[in-house]
Coordinates of C-alpha atoms in Angstrom, one line a residue:
Chain A
M1 CA 77.5 191.5 30.9
S2 CA 76.3 193.9 28.5
D3 CA 72.9 192.9 27.7
W4 CA 72.3 192.8 31.7
F5 CA 71.8 197.0 30.8
E6 CA 69.2 198.3 27.9
P7 CA 69.4 202.4 27.1
L8 CA 66.4 204.2 28.8
P9 CA 64.1 205.1 26.2
A10 CA 65.9 209.7 26.0
E11 CA 62.5 211.0 27.3
E12 CA 62.6 209.3 30.5
K13 CA 65.8 211.5 31.5
N14 CA 65.0 213.5 33.2
S15 CA 61.5 211.3 34.8
E16 CA 62.5 211.1 38.4
F17 CA 63.7 215.7 38.1
I18 CA 61.7 217.0 41.0
A19 CA 62.1 220.6 41.1
M20 CA 60.7 222.5 44.5
Q21 CA 58.7 225.0 42.7
S22 CA 60.1 228.9 44.5
K23 CA 57.1 230.4 47.0
T24 CA 57.2 233.7 48.7
F25 CA 58.1 233.4 52.1
L26 CA 54.5 234.4 53.5
Q27 CA 53.5 231.3 50.7
E28 CA 55.4 228.8 52.6
A29 CA 54.5 229.9 55.8
W30 CA 50.8 229.8 55.2
E31 CA 51.7 226.2 54.2
R32 CA 53.5 225.1 56.6
F33 CA 50.1 226.6 59.3
K34 CA 47.7 224.5 56.8
K35 CA 49.9 222.0 57.9
N36 CA 48.8 221.8 62.1
K37 CA 45.2 220.6 62.5
M38 CA 45.1 222.0 66.1
A39 CA 46.4 225.6 65.1
V40 CA 43.9 225.7 61.7
A41 CA 40.5 224.5 64.5
G42 CA 42.2 227.7 66.6
L43 CA 41.8 230.2 63.6
I44 CA 38.5 228.5 62.4
V45 CA 37.0 229.7 66.2
L46 CA 38.7 232.8 66.7
L47 CA 37.3 233.0 63.3
I48 CA 33.9 232.2 64.3
F49 CA 34.0 233.9 67.5
T50 CA 35.1 237.8 66.1
L51 CA 32.0 237.0 63.4
L52 CA 29.6 236.2 66.3
A53 CA 31.1 239.6 68.2
I54 CA 30.6 241.9 65.3
F55 CA 27.2 241.0 63.3
G56 CA 25.8 238.0 65.9
P57 CA 23.7 241.2 67.2
F58 CA 22.6 242.1 64.3
F59 CA 20.5 238.4 64.0
S60 CA 18.7 239.1 67.1
P61 CA 15.5 240.8 67.4
Y62 CA 16.9 240.7 71.2
D63 CA 18.7 243.6 72.9
Y64 CA 21.3 242.8 75.5
D65 CA 20.0 245.3 78.0
A66 CA 15.8 244.6 77.3
Q67 CA 14.3 243.1 80.3
D68 CA 12.1 240.0 80.2
T69 CA 11.2 239.4 83.4
S70 CA 8.0 237.3 83.4
N71 CA 10.6 234.4 81.0
A72 CA 14.0 234.7 83.2
Y73 CA 15.8 231.3 83.3
A74 CA 13.9 229.8 79.6
A75 CA 15.6 227.2 78.2
F76 CA 17.1 226.9 75.0
S77 CA 13.9 227.2 72.2
A78 CA 13.9 229.4 68.8
Q79 CA 13.1 232.5 70.2
H80 CA 16.3 232.9 72.8
L81 CA 19.2 231.1 71.0
L82 CA 21.4 229.7 74.3
G83 CA 18.3 230.5 76.8
T84 CA 17.9 233.9 78.8
D85 CA 19.1 234.5 82.4
K86 CA 17.7 236.2 85.7
F87 CA 16.0 238.9 84.0
G88 CA 15.0 237.6 80.9
R89 CA 17.5 238.9 78.6
D90 CA 18.8 236.7 76.0
V91 CA 22.0 235.0 76.5
F92 CA 22.9 235.0 73.0
V93 CA 23.2 238.3 72.0
R94 CA 24.5 238.7 75.7
L95 CA 27.5 236.7 75.3
C96 CA 27.6 238.0 71.3
Y97 CA 28.3 241.7 73.4
G98 CA 31.2 239.8 76.0
A99 CA 33.3 237.9 72.5
R100 CA 33.1 242.2 71.5
I101 CA 34.2 243.4 75.0
S102 CA 36.9 240.3 75.4
L103 CA 38.3 240.5 71.9
L104 CA 39.2 244.6 71.7
I105 CA 40.2 243.9 75.2
G106 CA 42.3 241.2 74.8
F107 CA 43.6 241.4 71.3
G108 CA 44.4 245.3 71.6
A109 CA 46.1 244.6 74.5
A110 CA 48.8 242.0 72.7
L111 CA 49.5 244.5 70.3
I112 CA 49.7 247.9 72.5
N113 CA 52.1 245.4 74.7
S114 CA 54.3 243.8 72.1
F115 CA 54.8 247.1 70.0
T116 CA 56.1 248.6 73.8
G117 CA 58.1 246.0 74.7
V118 CA 59.6 245.0 71.3
I119 CA 60.6 248.4 70.9
I120 CA 61.9 248.9 74.3
G121 CA 63.7 245.3 74.6
G122 CA 64.7 245.8 71.4
L123 CA 66.6 249.6 71.9
C124 CA 68.0 247.6 75.2
G125 CA 69.0 244.4 74.3
Y126 CA 71.4 245.8 71.4
I127 CA 72.2 249.4 72.9
G128 CA 73.3 248.0 76.3
G129 CA 75.4 249.6 79.2
K130 CA 74.1 252.7 80.6
F131 CA 70.4 252.5 78.4
D132 CA 69.1 248.8 79.2
T133 CA 70.6 249.3 83.4
I134 CA 68.2 252.3 83.7
V135 CA 65.9 251.3 81.7
M136 CA 65.4 247.3 82.9
R137 CA 66.0 249.1 87.3
I138 CA 61.9 250.7 85.3
V139 CA 61.4 247.8 84.8
D140 CA 61.5 246.3 88.1
I141 CA 60.4 249.0 90.1
I142 CA 57.2 248.8 87.4
Y143 CA 56.5 245.0 87.9
A144 CA 57.3 245.1 92.1
M145 CA 53.5 246.6 91.7
P146 CA 50.3 244.1 91.7
S147 CA 49.7 244.6 87.9
M148 CA 45.5 244.2 89.3
L149 CA 46.8 247.9 91.2
Y150 CA 46.9 249.7 88.3
V151 CA 43.7 248.1 86.9
I152 CA 41.8 249.3 89.9
L153 CA 43.6 252.9 90.4
I154 CA 42.8 253.0 87.1
M155 CA 39.5 252.4 86.8
M156 CA 39.2 254.3 90.4
V157 CA 40.0 257.3 88.8
N158 CA 38.6 256.7 85.1
G159 CA 35.7 254.9 85.5
A160 CA 34.7 251.4 84.7
N161 CA 34.9 250.8 80.9
V162 CA 36.7 249.5 77.9
R163 CA 39.2 252.3 78.0
S164 CA 40.3 252.0 81.5
I165 CA 40.7 248.0 82.2
L166 CA 42.9 248.6 78.1
I167 CA 44.9 251.2 80.0
G168 CA 45.8 249.4 83.2
V169 CA 47.0 245.9 81.1
C170 CA 48.5 247.9 79.5
I171 CA 51.2 249.9 81.4
P172 CA 53.0 246.7 83.2
G173 CA 51.5 244.5 80.3
W174 CA 54.6 245.4 78.0
I175 CA 57.5 243.9 80.2
G176 CA 57.1 240.4 79.4
M177 CA 58.2 241.2 76.1
A178 CA 60.6 243.7 77.0
R179 CA 62.5 241.3 78.8
Q180 CA 62.3 238.1 77.0
V181 CA 62.4 240.5 73.3
R182 CA 65.8 241.9 75.2
G183 CA 67.3 238.6 75.9
Q184 CA 67.1 237.5 72.7
I185 CA 68.3 240.6 71.3
I186 CA 71.7 240.3 73.9
G187 CA 72.1 236.9 71.6
L188 CA 71.9 237.7 68.7
K189 CA 73.6 240.9 68.3
E190 CA 76.7 238.1 68.9
Q191 CA 75.7 236.1 66.0
E192 CA 77.9 236.3 62.6
F193 CA 75.6 237.6 60.5
A194 CA 74.9 240.9 63.1
L195 CA 78.7 241.6 62.5
A196 CA 78.4 241.0 58.5
A197 CA 75.8 243.2 58.3
L198 CA 78.0 246.0 60.3
V199 CA 80.6 245.6 58.6
L200 CA 78.5 245.7 55.1
G201 CA 77.7 249.2 56.5
A202 CA 74.3 248.7 57.3
S203 CA 72.6 250.6 60.2
D204 CA 72.0 250.5 64.1
K205 CA 67.7 250.7 62.6
R206 CA 68.8 248.0 59.9
I207 CA 70.7 245.7 61.9
L208 CA 67.9 245.8 65.4
F209 CA 65.3 245.9 63.5
K210 CA 65.3 243.3 59.6
H211 CA 67.9 241.2 61.9
L212 CA 67.9 241.0 64.9
I213 CA 64.3 241.6 65.6
I214 CA 63.0 239.2 62.7
N215 CA 65.2 236.2 64.3
A216 CA 63.6 237.2 67.2
I217 CA 59.4 237.0 65.9
G218 CA 59.0 233.4 66.7
P219 CA 59.7 233.8 70.7
I220 CA 58.0 236.9 70.4
I221 CA 54.5 235.7 68.2
V222 CA 54.6 233.0 71.9
Q223 CA 54.6 236.0 73.7
M224 CA 52.3 237.9 72.5
T225 CA 49.3 234.6 72.5
L226 CA 50.4 234.9 75.9
L227 CA 49.5 239.0 76.1
V228 CA 45.7 238.0 74.8
P229 CA 44.6 235.5 77.4
S230 CA 46.2 237.4 80.3
A231 CA 44.2 240.2 79.3
I232 CA 40.9 238.4 78.4
F233 CA 41.5 237.2 81.8
T234 CA 41.9 240.1 83.1
E235 CA 39.0 241.7 82.1
A236 CA 37.0 238.0 83.2
F237 CA 38.1 237.9 86.7
L238 CA 37.0 242.2 87.5
S239 CA 33.9 241.7 85.7
F240 CA 33.7 238.4 88.2
I241 CA 34.4 240.3 91.4
G242 CA 32.2 242.5 90.4
I243 CA 34.1 245.8 90.0
G244 CA 34.8 244.9 85.5
I245 CA 32.5 246.3 83.3
S246 CA 29.2 247.8 84.8
A247 CA 25.8 246.2 84.2
P248 CA 23.7 245.9 82.5
M249 CA 26.6 245.9 80.0
A250 CA 27.6 242.5 79.2
S251 CA 30.7 241.1 79.1
W252 CA 32.1 236.5 79.9
G253 CA 33.5 237.9 83.4
S254 CA 30.1 239.7 84.4
M255 CA 27.9 237.0 83.3
A256 CA 29.5 233.9 84.7
Q257 CA 29.6 236.5 88.0
D258 CA 25.8 236.3 88.2
A259 CA 25.9 232.6 87.1
R260 CA 27.8 232.1 90.5
Q261 CA 24.3 231.9 91.9
V262 CA 21.7 230.3 90.9
I263 CA 25.5 227.2 89.8
T264 CA 23.5 224.8 91.7
L265 CA 19.5 226.0 89.6
H266 CA 21.0 226.7 86.7
P267 CA 24.8 225.5 85.5
V268 CA 24.1 226.7 81.8
Q269 CA 23.9 229.8 83.3
M270 CA 27.7 229.3 84.3
L271 CA 28.6 227.3 81.5
L272 CA 28.6 229.5 78.7
P273 CA 30.6 232.3 79.5
T274 CA 33.4 230.1 80.9
L275 CA 32.9 227.2 78.1
C276 CA 33.7 230.6 75.5
I277 CA 36.6 232.1 77.3
C278 CA 38.2 228.3 77.2
L279 CA 37.9 228.3 73.9
T280 CA 39.0 231.4 72.9
I281 CA 42.1 230.9 75.2
F282 CA 42.7 227.1 74.0
S283 CA 42.3 228.4 70.5
L284 CA 44.7 231.5 71.0
N285 CA 47.4 229.5 72.4
F286 CA 47.1 227.0 69.6
L287 CA 47.1 229.1 67.2
G288 CA 50.1 231.1 68.0
E289 CA 52.7 227.6 68.5
G290 CA 50.7 227.1 64.2
I291 CA 52.6 230.6 64.0
G292 CA 55.3 230.7 65.6
D293 CA 56.3 227.2 63.7
A294 CA 54.7 228.4 60.1
L295 CA 57.5 230.9 60.5
N296 CA 60.6 229.5 61.3
P297 CA 61.7 228.1 58.3
K298 CA 63.9 225.3 59.4
K299 CA 61.1 223.6 60.4
K300 CA 60.1 222.2 57.0
Chain B
M1 CA 107.6 248.9 44.6
E2 CA 104.0 247.7 44.6
E3 CA 100.9 249.8 46.5
K4 CA 100.5 248.9 50.0
V5 CA 97.0 248.5 50.0
L6 CA 96.8 248.2 54.0
E7 CA 99.0 249.4 56.7
V8 CA 99.2 248.3 60.2
K9 CA 101.2 251.1 62.7
N10 CA 101.2 250.1 66.1
L11 CA 98.1 248.9 66.1
C12 CA 96.5 248.1 70.5
K13 CA 93.0 246.7 71.5
F14 CA 92.5 246.6 75.2
F15 CA 89.3 244.1 76.2
E16 CA 88.2 245.3 80.6
V17 CA 86.9 243.1 81.5
N18 CA 85.1 242.4 85.7
R19 CA 84.5 245.5 85.9
G20 CA 84.1 244.7 89.9
F21 CA 85.2 245.2 93.3
Q22 CA 88.8 245.5 91.7
G23 CA 88.3 247.7 89.7
A24 CA 88.5 247.3 85.8
Q25 CA 90.8 244.8 84.6
V26 CA 92.2 244.3 80.9
V27 CA 93.0 242.4 78.5
Q28 CA 95.8 243.2 76.1
A29 CA 94.6 241.2 72.9
V30 CA 96.2 242.7 70.3
N31 CA 99.3 244.2 71.2
D32 CA 101.6 246.7 69.4
I33 CA 101.3 245.6 66.7
S34 CA 101.9 246.7 62.7
F35 CA 103.2 245.4 59.5
D36 CA 101.8 245.9 56.0
I37 CA 100.1 244.2 53.2
K38 CA 100.4 245.2 49.5
K39 CA 97.5 244.8 46.9
G40 CA 96.8 241.6 44.9
E41 CA 98.4 240.0 48.4
T42 CA 97.8 237.4 50.8
L43 CA 99.1 237.7 54.6
G44 CA 98.8 234.5 56.9
L45 CA 98.3 234.9 60.9
V46 CA 98.6 231.8 62.8
G47 CA 99.0 231.0 66.3
E48 CA 97.3 229.1 69.0
S49 CA 93.1 229.2 70.1
G50 CA 92.9 233.4 72.1
C51 CA 96.4 234.4 70.8
G52 CA 94.3 237.7 69.0
K53 CA 94.3 237.1 66.2
S54 CA 90.6 237.6 65.2
S55 CA 90.7 240.6 67.4
L56 CA 93.3 242.5 64.8
G57 CA 91.0 241.1 62.2
R58 CA 88.0 242.7 63.8
T59 CA 89.6 246.2 65.0
I60 CA 91.0 246.8 61.3
L61 CA 87.4 246.1 60.1
R62 CA 86.5 249.1 63.5
I63 CA 83.6 245.9 64.1
Y64 CA 86.0 246.7 67.3
E65 CA 87.5 250.3 68.9
P66 CA 90.8 250.8 68.2
T67 CA 92.6 251.3 72.2
K68 CA 95.3 252.6 70.1
G69 CA 98.0 252.7 66.6
Q70 CA 97.0 253.7 63.5
I71 CA 94.7 251.4 60.6
L72 CA 96.0 253.1 57.4
F73 CA 93.5 252.4 54.5
Q74 CA 95.2 253.7 51.3
G75 CA 97.4 255.8 53.1
E76 CA 94.1 257.6 55.0
D77 CA 94.3 256.3 58.4
I78 CA 90.9 254.9 59.6
A79 CA 90.9 254.0 63.0
G80 CA 89.1 256.7 64.8
F81 CA 86.6 257.5 62.1
S82 CA 82.9 257.5 62.9
R83 CA 80.4 255.3 61.1
R84 CA 79.0 258.1 58.7
Q85 CA 83.1 258.4 57.6
M86 CA 83.2 254.2 57.0
L87 CA 80.5 254.3 55.8
P88 CA 82.3 254.6 51.8
Y89 CA 85.3 252.6 53.1
R90 CA 83.1 250.2 53.8
Q91 CA 82.8 249.1 50.1
K92 CA 86.6 248.4 50.2
L93 CA 87.2 246.7 53.2
Q94 CA 85.5 243.4 53.6
M95 CA 85.1 239.7 55.9
I96 CA 85.2 236.3 55.4
F97 CA 83.2 234.7 58.0
Q98 CA 84.3 231.7 59.8
D99 CA 80.7 229.5 60.7
P100 CA 78.5 229.2 57.5
Y101 CA 76.3 228.4 59.5
A102 CA 76.3 231.5 62.0
S103 CA 76.5 234.4 59.5
L104 CA 74.4 234.4 57.2
N105 CA 70.8 235.8 58.5
P106 CA 68.1 232.5 58.6
R107 CA 65.1 234.5 57.8
F108 CA 66.9 236.2 54.6
T109 CA 67.2 234.8 51.0
V110 CA 70.1 234.1 49.3
G111 CA 69.4 236.6 46.5
E112 CA 68.9 239.2 50.0
I113 CA 71.5 238.1 51.3
I114 CA 74.1 238.9 47.9
G115 CA 71.6 241.9 47.5
E116 CA 71.6 243.6 50.7
P117 CA 75.2 245.7 50.4
M118 CA 74.1 246.9 47.2
D119 CA 71.0 247.7 48.7
I120 CA 72.2 249.8 52.3
H121 CA 75.2 251.3 50.0
N122 CA 72.1 251.9 47.1
I123 CA 74.2 250.9 44.1
L124 CA 71.9 249.6 40.6
T125 CA 68.0 249.1 41.0
P126 CA 66.7 246.4 42.7
S127 CA 66.4 244.8 38.4
Q128 CA 70.0 245.6 37.8
R129 CA 70.7 243.8 41.5
E130 CA 69.0 240.7 41.1
K131 CA 71.3 240.3 37.6
R132 CA 74.3 241.0 39.9
V133 CA 73.3 238.5 41.8
Q134 CA 73.1 236.3 40.0
E135 CA 76.2 236.7 38.2
L136 CA 77.5 236.3 41.8
L137 CA 76.2 233.5 42.3
E138 CA 78.0 231.9 38.6
T139 CA 81.0 233.0 40.4
V140 CA 81.1 231.2 44.4
G141 CA 80.1 228.7 41.7
L142 CA 75.5 228.2 42.3
K143 CA 73.4 227.9 40.1
P144 CA 71.7 231.5 39.4
D145 CA 67.9 229.7 40.1
H146 CA 69.2 229.6 43.4
I147 CA 68.8 233.2 44.4
R148 CA 64.8 232.0 46.5
R149 CA 65.9 229.9 49.0
Y150 CA 66.7 230.1 52.6
P151 CA 70.7 229.4 53.4
H152 CA 69.3 226.4 56.1
E153 CA 68.4 224.8 52.4
F154 CA 72.5 224.8 51.5
S155 CA 75.4 222.6 52.8
G156 CA 78.2 224.3 54.6
G157 CA 80.1 224.6 51.2
Q158 CA 77.4 226.4 49.0
R159 CA 77.6 228.4 53.1
Q160 CA 80.2 229.9 53.1
R161 CA 80.5 230.7 48.8
I162 CA 77.0 232.3 49.7
G163 CA 79.6 234.5 52.3
I164 CA 82.5 234.8 50.0
A165 CA 79.2 236.4 47.0
R166 CA 78.3 238.8 49.5
T167 CA 81.5 240.2 50.0
L168 CA 82.1 240.6 46.5
A169 CA 78.9 242.8 46.0
L170 CA 80.6 245.1 46.6
N171 CA 84.3 244.6 45.1
P172 CA 86.0 244.9 48.2
E173 CA 90.1 246.0 47.8
F174 CA 91.0 243.9 51.3
I175 CA 88.9 241.4 52.7
V176 CA 89.4 239.6 56.2
C177 CA 89.6 236.0 56.4
D178 CA 88.0 234.7 59.4
E179 CA 89.1 231.4 59.6
P180 CA 87.1 230.8 56.5
I181 CA 87.8 227.2 55.8
S182 CA 88.2 225.5 59.7
A183 CA 83.9 225.0 59.8
L184 CA 83.8 223.0 56.6
D185 CA 84.9 219.6 55.6
V186 CA 88.9 219.1 54.4
S187 CA 87.0 218.2 50.9
I188 CA 85.7 221.5 50.8
Q189 CA 87.9 223.2 52.2
A190 CA 90.2 222.7 49.3
Q191 CA 87.0 224.6 47.3
V192 CA 86.4 227.1 48.7
I193 CA 90.5 228.3 49.4
N194 CA 90.5 227.4 44.8
L195 CA 88.0 229.9 44.9
L196 CA 89.9 232.5 46.7
E197 CA 92.9 232.7 45.3
K198 CA 90.9 232.7 42.1
I199 CA 89.2 235.5 43.3
Q200 CA 91.7 237.2 44.5
K201 CA 93.9 236.0 41.0
E202 CA 91.3 237.9 38.8
R203 CA 90.7 241.0 40.8
G204 CA 94.1 241.6 42.6
I205 CA 92.5 242.0 46.4
S206 CA 94.5 241.6 49.2
Y207 CA 93.9 239.5 52.3
L208 CA 94.3 238.9 55.5
F209 CA 94.3 235.3 55.9
I210 CA 93.8 234.3 59.7
A211 CA 93.9 230.0 60.3
H212 CA 95.0 227.7 61.9
D213 CA 95.0 224.8 60.1
L214 CA 99.5 225.6 59.5
G215 CA 99.5 223.8 55.6
M216 CA 96.0 226.0 53.8
V217 CA 98.2 228.8 54.9
K218 CA 101.1 228.5 53.6
H219 CA 99.5 227.4 50.8
I220 CA 97.3 230.0 50.3
S221 CA 99.7 233.1 52.0
H222 CA 103.2 234.7 50.3
R223 CA 103.9 236.2 54.7
I224 CA 103.2 234.5 57.2
G225 CA 102.9 235.8 60.7
V226 CA 103.3 234.0 63.8
M227 CA 101.8 235.5 67.2
Y228 CA 101.1 234.6 70.4
L229 CA 99.2 236.0 72.9
G230 CA 98.4 239.7 71.4
H231 CA 101.6 240.2 69.7
M232 CA 103.8 239.3 66.9
M233 CA 107.0 237.2 66.9
E234 CA 107.8 236.7 63.6
M235 CA 106.5 238.2 59.9
G236 CA 108.4 236.5 56.9
M237 CA 107.6 235.1 53.3
A238 CA 105.4 231.9 53.0
N239 CA 108.0 229.8 52.1
D240 CA 111.1 230.5 54.9
V241 CA 108.6 231.1 57.6
Y242 CA 107.5 227.3 57.6
K243 CA 110.6 226.0 56.3
K244 CA 112.7 227.3 58.2
P245 CA 110.7 229.4 61.6
L246 CA 113.4 231.2 63.6
H247 CA 111.0 233.0 66.4
P248 CA 111.4 229.8 69.1
Y249 CA 107.4 229.5 69.6
S250 CA 107.1 230.1 65.4
K251 CA 109.8 226.9 65.9
A252 CA 106.8 224.9 68.5
L253 CA 104.1 225.5 66.6
L254 CA 105.4 224.4 63.3
S255 CA 106.9 221.4 64.9
A256 CA 103.4 220.6 65.5
E257 CA 102.0 220.4 62.3
P258 CA 101.1 216.8 61.3
I259 CA 103.0 216.3 58.5
P260 CA 101.6 213.5 55.8
D261 CA 104.8 210.7 55.6
P262 CA 105.3 208.7 57.9
K263 CA 108.7 208.5 57.6
S264 CA 110.1 212.7 57.9
A265 CA 107.3 212.8 60.5
R266 CA 110.0 210.0 62.2
A267 CA 112.9 211.6 61.8
R268 CA 111.0 214.9 63.3
K269 CA 111.8 216.5 66.0
R270 CA 108.9 217.5 67.9
I271 CA 109.4 220.8 70.0
L272 CA 106.5 220.3 73.1
L273 CA 106.1 223.3 75.4
E274 CA 105.9 222.8 79.2
G275 CA 103.0 224.4 80.2
E276 CA 100.1 226.1 79.3
I277 CA 99.8 229.9 77.4
P278 CA 99.5 232.5 79.8
S279 CA 96.5 234.6 81.0
P280 CA 96.2 237.4 78.8
I281 CA 94.9 239.4 81.0
H282 CA 97.9 238.9 83.8
P283 CA 100.3 238.0 80.6
P284 CA 103.6 238.0 82.3
K285 CA 106.4 241.1 82.4
G286 CA 108.8 241.3 78.9
C287 CA 108.4 238.6 76.4
P288 CA 105.0 237.2 76.7
F289 CA 106.6 233.7 75.8
N290 CA 109.1 234.1 78.4
T291 CA 107.1 231.1 80.9
R292 CA 107.5 228.3 78.3
C293 CA 111.0 229.5 76.3
P294 CA 113.2 226.9 76.7
Y295 CA 116.2 229.8 76.0
A296 CA 114.2 232.2 77.6
V297 CA 117.5 235.4 78.5
A298 CA 117.8 238.1 81.3
E299 CA 116.2 240.4 79.0
C300 CA 113.3 238.6 78.0
F301 CA 111.7 239.0 81.9
N302 CA 111.8 242.6 81.2
Q303 CA 110.5 244.7 78.0
M304 CA 109.0 243.2 75.4
P305 CA 111.8 242.9 72.4
A306 CA 111.5 245.1 69.6
A307 CA 111.7 243.8 66.3
F308 CA 114.8 242.2 65.1
R309 CA 115.3 242.1 60.6
V310 CA 116.5 239.0 60.0
D311 CA 116.5 237.8 56.8
G312 CA 114.4 240.0 55.5
R313 CA 111.4 238.6 57.9
Q314 CA 110.9 240.5 61.5
V315 CA 111.7 238.6 64.7
A316 CA 110.3 239.3 68.1
C317 CA 113.2 237.9 70.1
Y318 CA 116.7 238.9 72.2
L319 CA 118.4 236.2 70.5
Y320 CA 118.2 237.1 67.2
S321 CA 119.5 241.0 69.3
P322 CA 123.5 241.0 68.4
K323 CA 124.1 240.5 71.1
Y324 CA 123.2 236.8 72.2
L325 CA 124.9 236.1 68.5
R326 CA 127.3 233.4 70.7
K327 CA 124.9 232.2 73.1
R328 CA 122.5 231.3 70.3
E329 CA 124.5 229.7 68.4
S330 CA 126.2 227.3 71.7
L331 CA 122.2 226.5 72.4
N332 CA 122.9 224.4 69.5
I333 CA 119.5 225.9 68.1
E334 CA 119.7 225.1 64.5
P335 CA 121.9 227.7 62.3
L336 CA 120.1 230.6 61.4
L337 CA 121.8 233.2 59.4
S338 CA 124.2 230.9 58.3
K339 CA 124.7 231.5 54.5
E340 CA 123.4 235.2 54.4
A341 CA 125.7 236.7 57.4

């Protein structure tokens, strides 16, 4: 029996030992994010749009409002990468300017709305009682009005520009986030780790921000990635019905509006801006999902 | 006489529920409870689910606001203290939680979890803290290099050890153990219990140990208290209560404990209680146990009995009042005061 087994050489003793290297939270999150192919693709598309929005116009000799009526509806060419529109304006440059407006409104509104929503929702959920009841009824009143009404009213007063749209979108925009966060916090604050923090002597601020909100970060990010497209959509919609960004400034919505009359003759005019909107929103959704998963340490 | 670490006097905790059309209804979770715990002593609390054991522990630690009564910690009444006033006492009064999966913040590393109490109370510099966290990890039997891992990378028993390490970070003098072993595997339970006993021996910490595992409570506790519907029914030395329960409810509760020996298990008479535990919103008048007590007498339906001293223990039952001495014997409950009386 004994010669069935033979001792291993000493150096092989630890050859099976697998030690995982310790990484910081962000390193691990990045690692998990990289595994999600669609999210990475979304990130790349968004980066391209952002770069084009910032630097695109510098690489083109044309201005967004430079007209050349003799060259209207030109096809794709070396002079005009993506052709020209009905006034002979360069479509590529106009798309870049449109990206500026869309991304500015989208991300600006999402940041402002998330901040307001997380703070108000967090406080309501944590404090509860009368404070919660009163704030939530005010929220109901704001929510009861059609959100488009706020945007249109603000634009009547302040003029049709990016700032008005941003303000209009941000008045009712934080409500979804606030409700979401409030619900999360109400569930989380009864958890034992919140009680443990209380027993350790943690302040309310510490419990709310370091223990509760950080545990709601997944749903917050998902909600945030829904806020970006909804703001982009609102802008595109307003421009499409003709009350958004005023001519000659270009936005994806107003370009689609211009192309509406010639959709049968020049479908490309419609296709390009809508394609931009679609790509941006798809990318944002995949990106949001990827970040949400990456920030959850329970998913390996 | 040994030093009393904690003394609870007539503590009550009522919760308001169903604030509806009928007005607020009140759940009397903790009702007029008094006891004390000495330095280095363990008081076990037993009772069925919903009897107010956990509420009592949480009220003592001021997670819940006490409705009435006093909580004397080292002679100081902390029952009415504000959160700011409580802060220095938070270091001395700590808690170990029931569910090791819920009691650790999943977004914190082990180092952050155990270091947090030191961060809150501003003890030690960050580098000293890391060293202390590593020492604490070793104390509870984990490896110091686990410091950068997340709670989900550990098993239930290991997580409970992390929770214990966090509790110990502030050198507490009194710990409420709220069913610290009921979520663990049987084989792990013994490890955690031994760890708690070792820590108690080394540091002279007092425990209030809440559990439903009667055998485990008897093993770890010096004294045992039996609770029913917010009231303390009986309290005495662990062995006395365990071997010879006096209160009819304690008898029933202890007779339900499984005995790991078939012969003696068969020989034992199980006391089966009739009916359900009454709703704590509408507790019966008088002794809360009167709906199920086989020996209930007229007084039981009028007023909750005060605790009678019998054999150096406290029993809240009229059967132990001098008046009913004879009746009790005729009821053929085991002779209770036989030798001593």
